[in-house]
mmCIF file of C-alpha atoms (C1' of nucleotides) in Angstrom:
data_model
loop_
_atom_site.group_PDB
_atom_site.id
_atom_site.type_symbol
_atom_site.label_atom_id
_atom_site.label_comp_id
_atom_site.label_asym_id
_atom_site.label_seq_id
_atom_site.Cartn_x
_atom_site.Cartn_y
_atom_site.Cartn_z
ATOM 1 C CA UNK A 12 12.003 10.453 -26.293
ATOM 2 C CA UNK A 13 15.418 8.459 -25.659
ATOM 3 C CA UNK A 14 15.892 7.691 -22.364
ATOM 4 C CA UNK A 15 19.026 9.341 -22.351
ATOM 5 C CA UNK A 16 17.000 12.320 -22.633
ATOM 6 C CA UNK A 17 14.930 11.442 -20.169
ATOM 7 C CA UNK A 18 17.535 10.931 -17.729
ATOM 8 C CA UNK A 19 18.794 14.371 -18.149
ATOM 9 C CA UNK A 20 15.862 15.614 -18.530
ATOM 10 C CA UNK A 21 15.414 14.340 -14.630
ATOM 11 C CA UNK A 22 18.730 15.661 -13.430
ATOM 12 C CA UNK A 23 18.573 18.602 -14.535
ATOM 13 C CA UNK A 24 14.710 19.179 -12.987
ATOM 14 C CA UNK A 25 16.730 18.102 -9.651
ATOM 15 C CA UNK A 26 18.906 20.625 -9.708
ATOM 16 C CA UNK A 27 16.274 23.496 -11.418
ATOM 17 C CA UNK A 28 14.371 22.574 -7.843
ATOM 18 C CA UNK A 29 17.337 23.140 -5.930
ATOM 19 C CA UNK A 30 18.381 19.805 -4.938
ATOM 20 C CA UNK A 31 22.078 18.912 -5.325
ATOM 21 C CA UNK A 32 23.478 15.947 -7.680
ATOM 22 C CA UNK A 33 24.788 13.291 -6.183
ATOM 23 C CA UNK A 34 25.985 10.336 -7.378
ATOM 24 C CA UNK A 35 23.299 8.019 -5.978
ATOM 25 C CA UNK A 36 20.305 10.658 -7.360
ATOM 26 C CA UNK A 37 22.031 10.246 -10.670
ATOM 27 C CA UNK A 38 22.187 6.159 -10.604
ATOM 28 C CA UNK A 39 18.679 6.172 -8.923
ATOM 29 C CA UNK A 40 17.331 8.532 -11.686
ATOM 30 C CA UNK A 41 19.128 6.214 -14.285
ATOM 31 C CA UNK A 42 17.562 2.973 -12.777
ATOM 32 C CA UNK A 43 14.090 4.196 -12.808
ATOM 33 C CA UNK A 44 14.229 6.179 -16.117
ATOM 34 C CA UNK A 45 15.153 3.557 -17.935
ATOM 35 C CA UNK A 46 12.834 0.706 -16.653
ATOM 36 C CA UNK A 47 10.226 -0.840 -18.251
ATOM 37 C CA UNK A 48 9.077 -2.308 -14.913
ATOM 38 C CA UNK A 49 7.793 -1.295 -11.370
ATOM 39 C CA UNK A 50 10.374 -1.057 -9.098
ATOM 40 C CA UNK A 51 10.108 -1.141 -5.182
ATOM 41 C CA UNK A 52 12.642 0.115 -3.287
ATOM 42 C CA UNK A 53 14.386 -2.941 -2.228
ATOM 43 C CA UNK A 54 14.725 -3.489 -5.919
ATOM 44 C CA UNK A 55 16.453 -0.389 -6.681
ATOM 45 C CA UNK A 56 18.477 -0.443 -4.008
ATOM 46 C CA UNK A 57 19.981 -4.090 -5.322
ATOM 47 C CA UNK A 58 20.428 -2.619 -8.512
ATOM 48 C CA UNK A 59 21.919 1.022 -7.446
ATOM 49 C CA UNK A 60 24.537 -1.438 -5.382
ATOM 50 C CA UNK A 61 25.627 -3.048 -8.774
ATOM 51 C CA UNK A 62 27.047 0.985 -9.788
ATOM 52 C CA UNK A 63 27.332 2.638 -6.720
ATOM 53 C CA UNK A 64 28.634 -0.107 -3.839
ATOM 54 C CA UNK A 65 28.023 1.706 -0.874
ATOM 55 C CA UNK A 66 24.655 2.883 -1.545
ATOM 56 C CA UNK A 67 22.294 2.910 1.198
ATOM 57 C CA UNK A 68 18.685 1.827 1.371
ATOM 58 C CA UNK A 69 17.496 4.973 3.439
ATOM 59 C CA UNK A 70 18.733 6.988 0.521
ATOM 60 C CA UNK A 71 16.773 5.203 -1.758
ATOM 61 C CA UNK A 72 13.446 6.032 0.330
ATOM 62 C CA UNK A 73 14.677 9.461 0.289
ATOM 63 C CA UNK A 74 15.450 9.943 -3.459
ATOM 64 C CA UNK A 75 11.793 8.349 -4.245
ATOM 65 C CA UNK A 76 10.193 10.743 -1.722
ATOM 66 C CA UNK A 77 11.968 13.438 -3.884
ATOM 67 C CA UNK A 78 11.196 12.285 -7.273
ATOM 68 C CA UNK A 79 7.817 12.119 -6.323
ATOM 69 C CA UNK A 80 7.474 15.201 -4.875
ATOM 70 C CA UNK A 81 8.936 16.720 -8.430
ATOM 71 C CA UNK A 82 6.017 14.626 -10.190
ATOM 72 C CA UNK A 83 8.855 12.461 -11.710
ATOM 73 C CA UNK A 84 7.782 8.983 -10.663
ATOM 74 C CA UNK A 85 4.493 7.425 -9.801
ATOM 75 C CA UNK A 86 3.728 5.048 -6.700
ATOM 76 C CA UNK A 87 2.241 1.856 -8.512
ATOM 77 C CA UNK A 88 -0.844 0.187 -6.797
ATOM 78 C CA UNK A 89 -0.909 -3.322 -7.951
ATOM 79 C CA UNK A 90 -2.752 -5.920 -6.704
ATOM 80 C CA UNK A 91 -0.103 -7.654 -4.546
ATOM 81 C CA UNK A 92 0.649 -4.768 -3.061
ATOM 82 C CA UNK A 93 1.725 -0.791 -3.374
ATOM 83 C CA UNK A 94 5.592 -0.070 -3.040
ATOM 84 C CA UNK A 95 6.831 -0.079 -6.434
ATOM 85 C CA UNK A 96 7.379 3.033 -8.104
ATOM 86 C CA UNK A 97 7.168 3.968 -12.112
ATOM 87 C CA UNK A 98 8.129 6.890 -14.494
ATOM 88 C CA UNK A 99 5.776 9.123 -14.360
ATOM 89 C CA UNK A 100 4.428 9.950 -18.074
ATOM 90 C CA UNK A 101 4.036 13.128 -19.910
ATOM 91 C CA UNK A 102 0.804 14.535 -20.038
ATOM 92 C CA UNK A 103 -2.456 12.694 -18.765
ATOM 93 C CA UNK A 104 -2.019 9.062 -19.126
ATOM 94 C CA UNK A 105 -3.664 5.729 -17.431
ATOM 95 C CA UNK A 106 -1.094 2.740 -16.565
ATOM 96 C CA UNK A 107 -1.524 -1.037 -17.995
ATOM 97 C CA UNK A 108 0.396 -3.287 -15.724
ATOM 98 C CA UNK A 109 1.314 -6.577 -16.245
ATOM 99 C CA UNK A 110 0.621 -8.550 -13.265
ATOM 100 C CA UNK A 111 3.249 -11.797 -13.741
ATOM 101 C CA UNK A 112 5.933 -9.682 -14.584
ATOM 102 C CA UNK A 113 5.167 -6.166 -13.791
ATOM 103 C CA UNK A 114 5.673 -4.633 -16.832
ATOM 104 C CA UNK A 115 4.175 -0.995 -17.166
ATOM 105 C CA UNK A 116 3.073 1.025 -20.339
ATOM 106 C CA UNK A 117 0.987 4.110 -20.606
ATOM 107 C CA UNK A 118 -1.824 4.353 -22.624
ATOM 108 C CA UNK A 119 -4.001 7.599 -23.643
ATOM 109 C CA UNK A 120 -7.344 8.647 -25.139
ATOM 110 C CA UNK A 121 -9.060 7.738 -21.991
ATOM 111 C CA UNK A 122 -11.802 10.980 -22.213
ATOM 112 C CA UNK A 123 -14.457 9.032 -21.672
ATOM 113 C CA UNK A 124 -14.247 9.322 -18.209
ATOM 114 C CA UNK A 125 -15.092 12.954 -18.010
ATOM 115 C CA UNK A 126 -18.467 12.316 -18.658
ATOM 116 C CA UNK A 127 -18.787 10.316 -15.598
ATOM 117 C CA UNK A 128 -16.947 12.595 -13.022
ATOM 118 C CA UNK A 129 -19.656 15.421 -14.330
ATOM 119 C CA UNK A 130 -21.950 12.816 -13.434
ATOM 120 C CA UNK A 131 -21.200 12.554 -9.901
ATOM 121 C CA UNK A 132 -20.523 16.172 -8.988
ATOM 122 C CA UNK A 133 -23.881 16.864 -10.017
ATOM 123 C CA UNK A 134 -25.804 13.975 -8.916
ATOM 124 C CA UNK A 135 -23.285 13.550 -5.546
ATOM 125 C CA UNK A 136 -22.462 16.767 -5.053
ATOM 126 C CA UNK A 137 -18.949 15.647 -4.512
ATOM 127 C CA UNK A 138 -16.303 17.824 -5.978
ATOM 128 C CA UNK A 139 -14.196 15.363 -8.164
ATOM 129 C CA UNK A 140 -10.630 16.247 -7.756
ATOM 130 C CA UNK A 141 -8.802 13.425 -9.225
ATOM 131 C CA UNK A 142 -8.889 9.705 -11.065
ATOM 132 C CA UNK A 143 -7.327 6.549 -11.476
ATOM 133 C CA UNK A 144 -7.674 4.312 -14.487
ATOM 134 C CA UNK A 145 -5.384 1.353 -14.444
ATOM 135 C CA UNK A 146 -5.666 -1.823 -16.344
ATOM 136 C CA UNK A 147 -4.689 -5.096 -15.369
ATOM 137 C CA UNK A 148 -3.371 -7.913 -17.650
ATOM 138 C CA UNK A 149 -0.472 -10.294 -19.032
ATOM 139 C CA UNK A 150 1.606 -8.597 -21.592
ATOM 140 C CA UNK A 151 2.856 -10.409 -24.336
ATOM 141 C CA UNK A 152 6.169 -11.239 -23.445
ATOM 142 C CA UNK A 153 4.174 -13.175 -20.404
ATOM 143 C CA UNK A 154 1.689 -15.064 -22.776
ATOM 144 C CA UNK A 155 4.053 -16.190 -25.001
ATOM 145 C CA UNK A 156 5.867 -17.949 -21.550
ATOM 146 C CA UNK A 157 2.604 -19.156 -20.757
ATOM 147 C CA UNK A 158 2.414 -17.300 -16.927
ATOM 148 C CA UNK B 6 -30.545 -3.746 1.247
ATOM 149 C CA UNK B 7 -30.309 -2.738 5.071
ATOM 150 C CA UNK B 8 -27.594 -2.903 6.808
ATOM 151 C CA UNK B 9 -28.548 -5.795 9.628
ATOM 152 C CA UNK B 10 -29.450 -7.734 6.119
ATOM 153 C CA UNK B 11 -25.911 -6.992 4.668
ATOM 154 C CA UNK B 12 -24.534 -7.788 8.107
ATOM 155 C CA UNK B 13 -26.470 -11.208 8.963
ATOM 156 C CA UNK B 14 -25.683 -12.296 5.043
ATOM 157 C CA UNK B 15 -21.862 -12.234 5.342
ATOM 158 C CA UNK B 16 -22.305 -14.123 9.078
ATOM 159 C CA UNK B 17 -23.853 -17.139 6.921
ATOM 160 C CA UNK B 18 -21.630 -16.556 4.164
ATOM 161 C CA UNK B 19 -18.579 -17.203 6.868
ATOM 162 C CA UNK B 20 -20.890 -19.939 8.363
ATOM 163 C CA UNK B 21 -21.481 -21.669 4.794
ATOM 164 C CA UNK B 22 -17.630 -21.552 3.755
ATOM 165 C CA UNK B 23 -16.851 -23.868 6.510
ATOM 166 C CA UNK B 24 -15.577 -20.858 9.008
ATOM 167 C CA UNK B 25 -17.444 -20.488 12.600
ATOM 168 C CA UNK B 26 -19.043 -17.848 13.891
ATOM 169 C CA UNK B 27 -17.115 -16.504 17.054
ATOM 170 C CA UNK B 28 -17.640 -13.390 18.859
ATOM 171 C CA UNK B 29 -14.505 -11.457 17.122
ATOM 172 C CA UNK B 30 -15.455 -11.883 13.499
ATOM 173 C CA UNK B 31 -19.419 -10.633 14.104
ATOM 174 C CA UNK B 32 -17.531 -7.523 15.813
ATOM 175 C CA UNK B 33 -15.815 -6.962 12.500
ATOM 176 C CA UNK B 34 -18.062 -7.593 10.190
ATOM 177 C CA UNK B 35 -20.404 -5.854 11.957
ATOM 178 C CA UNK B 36 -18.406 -2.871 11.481
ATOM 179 C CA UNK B 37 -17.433 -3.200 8.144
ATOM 180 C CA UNK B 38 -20.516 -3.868 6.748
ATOM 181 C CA UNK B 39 -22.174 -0.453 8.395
ATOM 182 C CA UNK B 40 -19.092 1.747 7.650
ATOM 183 C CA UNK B 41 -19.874 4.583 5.247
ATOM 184 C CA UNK B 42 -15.786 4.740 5.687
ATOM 185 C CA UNK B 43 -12.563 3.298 4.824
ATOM 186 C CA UNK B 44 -11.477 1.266 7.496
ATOM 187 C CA UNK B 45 -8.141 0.250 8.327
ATOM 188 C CA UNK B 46 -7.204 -2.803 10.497
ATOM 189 C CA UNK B 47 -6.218 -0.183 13.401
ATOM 190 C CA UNK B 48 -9.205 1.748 13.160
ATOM 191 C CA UNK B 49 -11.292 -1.505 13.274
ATOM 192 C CA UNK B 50 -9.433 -2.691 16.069
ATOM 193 C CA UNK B 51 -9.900 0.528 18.176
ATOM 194 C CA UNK B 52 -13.734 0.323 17.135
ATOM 195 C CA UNK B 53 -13.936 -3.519 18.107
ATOM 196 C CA UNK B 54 -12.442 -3.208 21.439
ATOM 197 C CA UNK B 55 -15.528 -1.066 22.653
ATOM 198 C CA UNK B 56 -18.025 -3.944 22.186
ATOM 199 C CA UNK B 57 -15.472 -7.141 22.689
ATOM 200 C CA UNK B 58 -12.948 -5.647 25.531
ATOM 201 C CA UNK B 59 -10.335 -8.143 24.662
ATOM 202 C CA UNK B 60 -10.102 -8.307 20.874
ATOM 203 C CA UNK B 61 -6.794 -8.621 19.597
ATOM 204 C CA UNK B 62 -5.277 -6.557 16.751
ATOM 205 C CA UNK B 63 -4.121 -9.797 15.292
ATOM 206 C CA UNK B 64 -7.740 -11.030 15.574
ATOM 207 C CA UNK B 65 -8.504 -8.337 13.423
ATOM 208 C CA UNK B 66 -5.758 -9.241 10.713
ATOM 209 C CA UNK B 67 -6.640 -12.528 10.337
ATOM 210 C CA UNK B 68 -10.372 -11.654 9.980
ATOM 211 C CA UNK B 69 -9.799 -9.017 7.581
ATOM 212 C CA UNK B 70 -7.901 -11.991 5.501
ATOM 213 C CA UNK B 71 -10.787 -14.404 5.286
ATOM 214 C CA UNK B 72 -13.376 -11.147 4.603
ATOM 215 C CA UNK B 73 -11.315 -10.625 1.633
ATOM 216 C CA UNK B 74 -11.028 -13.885 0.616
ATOM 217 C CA UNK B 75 -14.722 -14.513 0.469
ATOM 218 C CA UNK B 76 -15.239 -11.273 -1.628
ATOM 219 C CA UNK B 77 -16.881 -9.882 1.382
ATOM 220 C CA UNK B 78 -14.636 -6.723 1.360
ATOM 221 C CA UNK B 79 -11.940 -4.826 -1.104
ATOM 222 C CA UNK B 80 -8.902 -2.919 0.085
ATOM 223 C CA UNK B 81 -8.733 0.094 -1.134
ATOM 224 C CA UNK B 82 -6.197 2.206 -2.520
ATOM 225 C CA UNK B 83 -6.114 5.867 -1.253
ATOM 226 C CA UNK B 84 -3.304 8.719 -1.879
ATOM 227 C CA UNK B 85 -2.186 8.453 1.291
ATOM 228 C CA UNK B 86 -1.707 4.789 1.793
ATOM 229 C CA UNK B 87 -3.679 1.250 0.858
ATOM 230 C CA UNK B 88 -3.868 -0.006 4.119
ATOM 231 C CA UNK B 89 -8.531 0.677 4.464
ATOM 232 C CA UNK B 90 -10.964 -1.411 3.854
ATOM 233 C CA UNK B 91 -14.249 -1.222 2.482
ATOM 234 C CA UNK B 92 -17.338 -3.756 2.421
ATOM 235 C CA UNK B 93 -17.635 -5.287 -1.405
ATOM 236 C CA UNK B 94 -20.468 -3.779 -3.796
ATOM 237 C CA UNK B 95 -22.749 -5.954 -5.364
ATOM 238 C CA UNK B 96 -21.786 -6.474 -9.308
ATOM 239 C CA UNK B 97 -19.618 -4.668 -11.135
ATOM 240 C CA UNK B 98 -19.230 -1.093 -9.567
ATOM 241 C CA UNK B 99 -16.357 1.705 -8.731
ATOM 242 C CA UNK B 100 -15.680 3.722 -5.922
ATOM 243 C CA UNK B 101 -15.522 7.226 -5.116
ATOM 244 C CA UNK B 102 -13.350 8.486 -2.147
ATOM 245 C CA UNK B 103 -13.723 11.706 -0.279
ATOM 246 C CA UNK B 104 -9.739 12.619 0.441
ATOM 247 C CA UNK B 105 -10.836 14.785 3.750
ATOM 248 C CA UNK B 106 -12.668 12.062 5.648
ATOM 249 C CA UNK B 107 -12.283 8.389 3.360
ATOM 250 C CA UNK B 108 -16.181 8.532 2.902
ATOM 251 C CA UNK B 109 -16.559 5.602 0.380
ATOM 252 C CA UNK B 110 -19.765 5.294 -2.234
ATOM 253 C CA UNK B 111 -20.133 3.343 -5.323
ATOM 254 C CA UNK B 112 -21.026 4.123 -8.998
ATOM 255 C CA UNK B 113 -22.245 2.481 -11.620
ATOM 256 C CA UNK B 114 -22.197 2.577 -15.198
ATOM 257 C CA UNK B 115 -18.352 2.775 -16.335
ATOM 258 C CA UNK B 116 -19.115 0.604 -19.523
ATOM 259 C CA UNK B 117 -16.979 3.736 -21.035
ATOM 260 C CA UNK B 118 -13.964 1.585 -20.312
ATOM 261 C CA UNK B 119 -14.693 -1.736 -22.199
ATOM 262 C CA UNK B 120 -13.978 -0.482 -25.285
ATOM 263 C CA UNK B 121 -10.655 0.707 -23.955
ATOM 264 C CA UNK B 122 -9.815 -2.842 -22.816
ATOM 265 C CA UNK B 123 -10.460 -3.864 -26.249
ATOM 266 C CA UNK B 124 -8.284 -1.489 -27.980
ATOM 267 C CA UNK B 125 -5.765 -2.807 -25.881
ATOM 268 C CA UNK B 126 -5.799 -6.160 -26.264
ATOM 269 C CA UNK B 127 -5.954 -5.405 -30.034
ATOM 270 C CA UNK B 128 -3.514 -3.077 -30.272
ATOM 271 C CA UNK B 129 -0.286 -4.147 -27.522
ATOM 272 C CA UNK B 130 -1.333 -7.636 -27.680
ATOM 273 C CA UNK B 131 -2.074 -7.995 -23.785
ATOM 274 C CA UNK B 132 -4.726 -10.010 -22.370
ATOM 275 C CA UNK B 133 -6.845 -7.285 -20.170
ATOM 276 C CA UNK B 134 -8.159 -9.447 -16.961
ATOM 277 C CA UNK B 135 -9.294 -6.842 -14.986
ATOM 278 C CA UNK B 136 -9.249 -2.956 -14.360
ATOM 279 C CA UNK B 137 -9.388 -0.344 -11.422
ATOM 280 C CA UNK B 138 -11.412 2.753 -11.709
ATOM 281 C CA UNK B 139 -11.663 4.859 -8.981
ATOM 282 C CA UNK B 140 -12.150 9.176 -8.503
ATOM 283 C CA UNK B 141 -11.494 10.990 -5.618
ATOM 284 C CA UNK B 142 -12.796 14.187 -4.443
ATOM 285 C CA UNK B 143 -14.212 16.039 -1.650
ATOM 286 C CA UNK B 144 -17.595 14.826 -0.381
ATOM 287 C CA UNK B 145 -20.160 17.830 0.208
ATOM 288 C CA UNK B 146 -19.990 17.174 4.445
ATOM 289 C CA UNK B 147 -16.423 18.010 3.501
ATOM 290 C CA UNK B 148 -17.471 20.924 1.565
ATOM 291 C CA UNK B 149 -19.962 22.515 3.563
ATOM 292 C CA UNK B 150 -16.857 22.323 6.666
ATOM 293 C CA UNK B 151 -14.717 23.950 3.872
ATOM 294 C CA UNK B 152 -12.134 20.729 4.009
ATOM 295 C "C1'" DC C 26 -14.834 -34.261 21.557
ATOM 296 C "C1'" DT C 27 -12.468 -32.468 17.581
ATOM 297 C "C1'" DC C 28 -10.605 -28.966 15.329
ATOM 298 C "C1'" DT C 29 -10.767 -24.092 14.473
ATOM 299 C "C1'" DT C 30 -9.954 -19.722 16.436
ATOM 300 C "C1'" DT C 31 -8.063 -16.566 19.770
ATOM 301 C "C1'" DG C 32 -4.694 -13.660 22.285
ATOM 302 C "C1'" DC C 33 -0.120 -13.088 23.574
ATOM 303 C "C1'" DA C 34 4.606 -12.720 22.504
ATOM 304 C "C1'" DA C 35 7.913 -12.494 19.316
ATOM 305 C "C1'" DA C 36 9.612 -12.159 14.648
ATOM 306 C "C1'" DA C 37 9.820 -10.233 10.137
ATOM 307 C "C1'" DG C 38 9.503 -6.640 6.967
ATOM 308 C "C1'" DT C 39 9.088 -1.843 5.628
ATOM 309 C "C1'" DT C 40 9.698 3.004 6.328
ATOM 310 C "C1'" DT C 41 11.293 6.927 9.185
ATOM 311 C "C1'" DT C 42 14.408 9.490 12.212
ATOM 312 C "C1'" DG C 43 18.832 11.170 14.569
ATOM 313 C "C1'" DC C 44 23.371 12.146 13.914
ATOM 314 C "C1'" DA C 45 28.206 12.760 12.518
ATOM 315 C "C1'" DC C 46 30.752 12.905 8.402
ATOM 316 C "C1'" DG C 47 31.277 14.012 3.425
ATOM 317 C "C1'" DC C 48 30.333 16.231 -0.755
ATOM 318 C "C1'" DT C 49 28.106 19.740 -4.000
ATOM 319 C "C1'" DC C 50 27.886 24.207 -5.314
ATOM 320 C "C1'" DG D 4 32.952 27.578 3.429
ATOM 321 C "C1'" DA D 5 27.914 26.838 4.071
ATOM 322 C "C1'" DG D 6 24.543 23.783 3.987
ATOM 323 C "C1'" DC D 7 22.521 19.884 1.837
ATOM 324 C "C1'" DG D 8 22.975 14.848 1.313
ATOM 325 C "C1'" DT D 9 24.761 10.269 2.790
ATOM 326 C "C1'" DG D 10 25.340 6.085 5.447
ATOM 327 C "C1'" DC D 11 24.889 3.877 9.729
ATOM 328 C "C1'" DA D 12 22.270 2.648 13.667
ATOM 329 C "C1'" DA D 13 18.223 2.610 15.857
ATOM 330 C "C1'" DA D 14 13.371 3.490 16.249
ATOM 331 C "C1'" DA D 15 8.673 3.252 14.700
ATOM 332 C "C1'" DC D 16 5.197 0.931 12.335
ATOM 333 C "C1'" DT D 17 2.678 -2.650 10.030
ATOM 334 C "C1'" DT D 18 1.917 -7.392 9.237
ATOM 335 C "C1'" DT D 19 2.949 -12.352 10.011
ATOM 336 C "C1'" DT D 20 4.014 -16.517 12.681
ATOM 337 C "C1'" DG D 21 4.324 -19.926 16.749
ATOM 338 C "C1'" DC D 22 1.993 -21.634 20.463
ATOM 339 C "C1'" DA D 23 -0.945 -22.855 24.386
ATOM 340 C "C1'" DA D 24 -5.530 -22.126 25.888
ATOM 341 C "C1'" DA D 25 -10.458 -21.280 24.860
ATOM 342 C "C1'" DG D 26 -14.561 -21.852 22.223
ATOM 343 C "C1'" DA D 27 -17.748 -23.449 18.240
ATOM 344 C "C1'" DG D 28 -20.188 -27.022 16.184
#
DNA sequence: CTCTTTGCAAAAGTTTTGCACGCTC
DNA sequence: GAGCGTGCAAAACTTTTGCAAAGAG
């Protein structure tokens, strides 16, 4: 998928939901669509100022609360800490995250988990509702630097 | 391991890492290493003040920072927020969260994922240094109160 | 006795809320 | 035109820092 796509793709599952389109929901959806990154909000907020010059913070907070809401972005938990935000990816994917320069990427074909949430219901008698796989590395671009 | 054991080895592991014992950090780690429950520094504060009247919150901070440091204890990362902590499990293990009441319990036996860092590594040319794995559910007191 | 640790107060940083105006539909 | 969305200001929280006094070893 282009990101093009995916940016209308976004905008027009905004307005299918019954929110409005705004200018800053279209540069906020365009920032985050299109990164290859985590993002906090501070970030996107310095970058949604470089397009949209009045842009406030507080409507930054309240476009992420949105987009997440619509399953559209992801919060990131990273090690130094949990405010950036990611495209959420199509179907059921775990995250690899770069941890000098943040970089995200999906990866798939992570089944054999499934085995051990059956495992616990049965031996815990929890009812398993919901995992997190994420990986934790230096992507290339970062090794070549030497970070 | 009982709990007084797990409790009376992190007071020597403070004492052997050059830190002193004072009144404020056995409060803490006395209640972090008997918790069956995410803790966060708030909660532990509220708990501490009943044993130590004057504890301060900041106290509690700065505790939680050297606990961490030494391995002693992990933050954990919850849907609604990061901000609990849990005491450390011995080797290699991954938690499992109860979403109604942050009950916290370890597992064992996720060697289903180092094949997956492999792949990685092999395939998008990161170096893997470390993964999260971590399912949330409902724990059966939860269930039988029909959270 | 020395040096760490504590509690208070204040600062810094992040996220939320109230409100009048502006814009989308 | 109706009602949602925006920006500003301020509030609410969480976490960190500076400092004098207290306590551990």
């Amino acid at each position: 998928m282009t990101t093009e796509n995916q940016t209308k793709i976004w905008l027009e599952k905004i307005q299918a939901s019954g929110y409005k389109l705004t200018g800053p929901r279209r540069i906020v959806v365009e920032i985050l669509a299109n990164s290859r990154f985590t993002l906090n909000p501070s970030q996107i907020h310095a970058e949604a100022l470089r397009k949209y010059p009045n842009i406030g913070l507080v409507t930054i907070y309240r476009t992420l609360e949105k987009l997440e809401e619509l399953g559209l972005i992801w919060r990131v938990h990273e090690f130094d800490g949990c405010h950036a935000y990611v495209a959420a990816p199509t179907g059921h994917q775990h995250l690899l995250v770069c941890r000098s320069c943040s970089r995200a990427e999906y990866f798939q074909g992570a089944e054999e988990i499934e085995p051990i949430s059956g495992r616990l219901e049965a031996e815990r008698g929890y009812l398993i509702q919901d995992h997190w796989l994420q990986l934790f590395g230096i992507c290339p671009e970062c090794r070549k630097e030497g970070n």
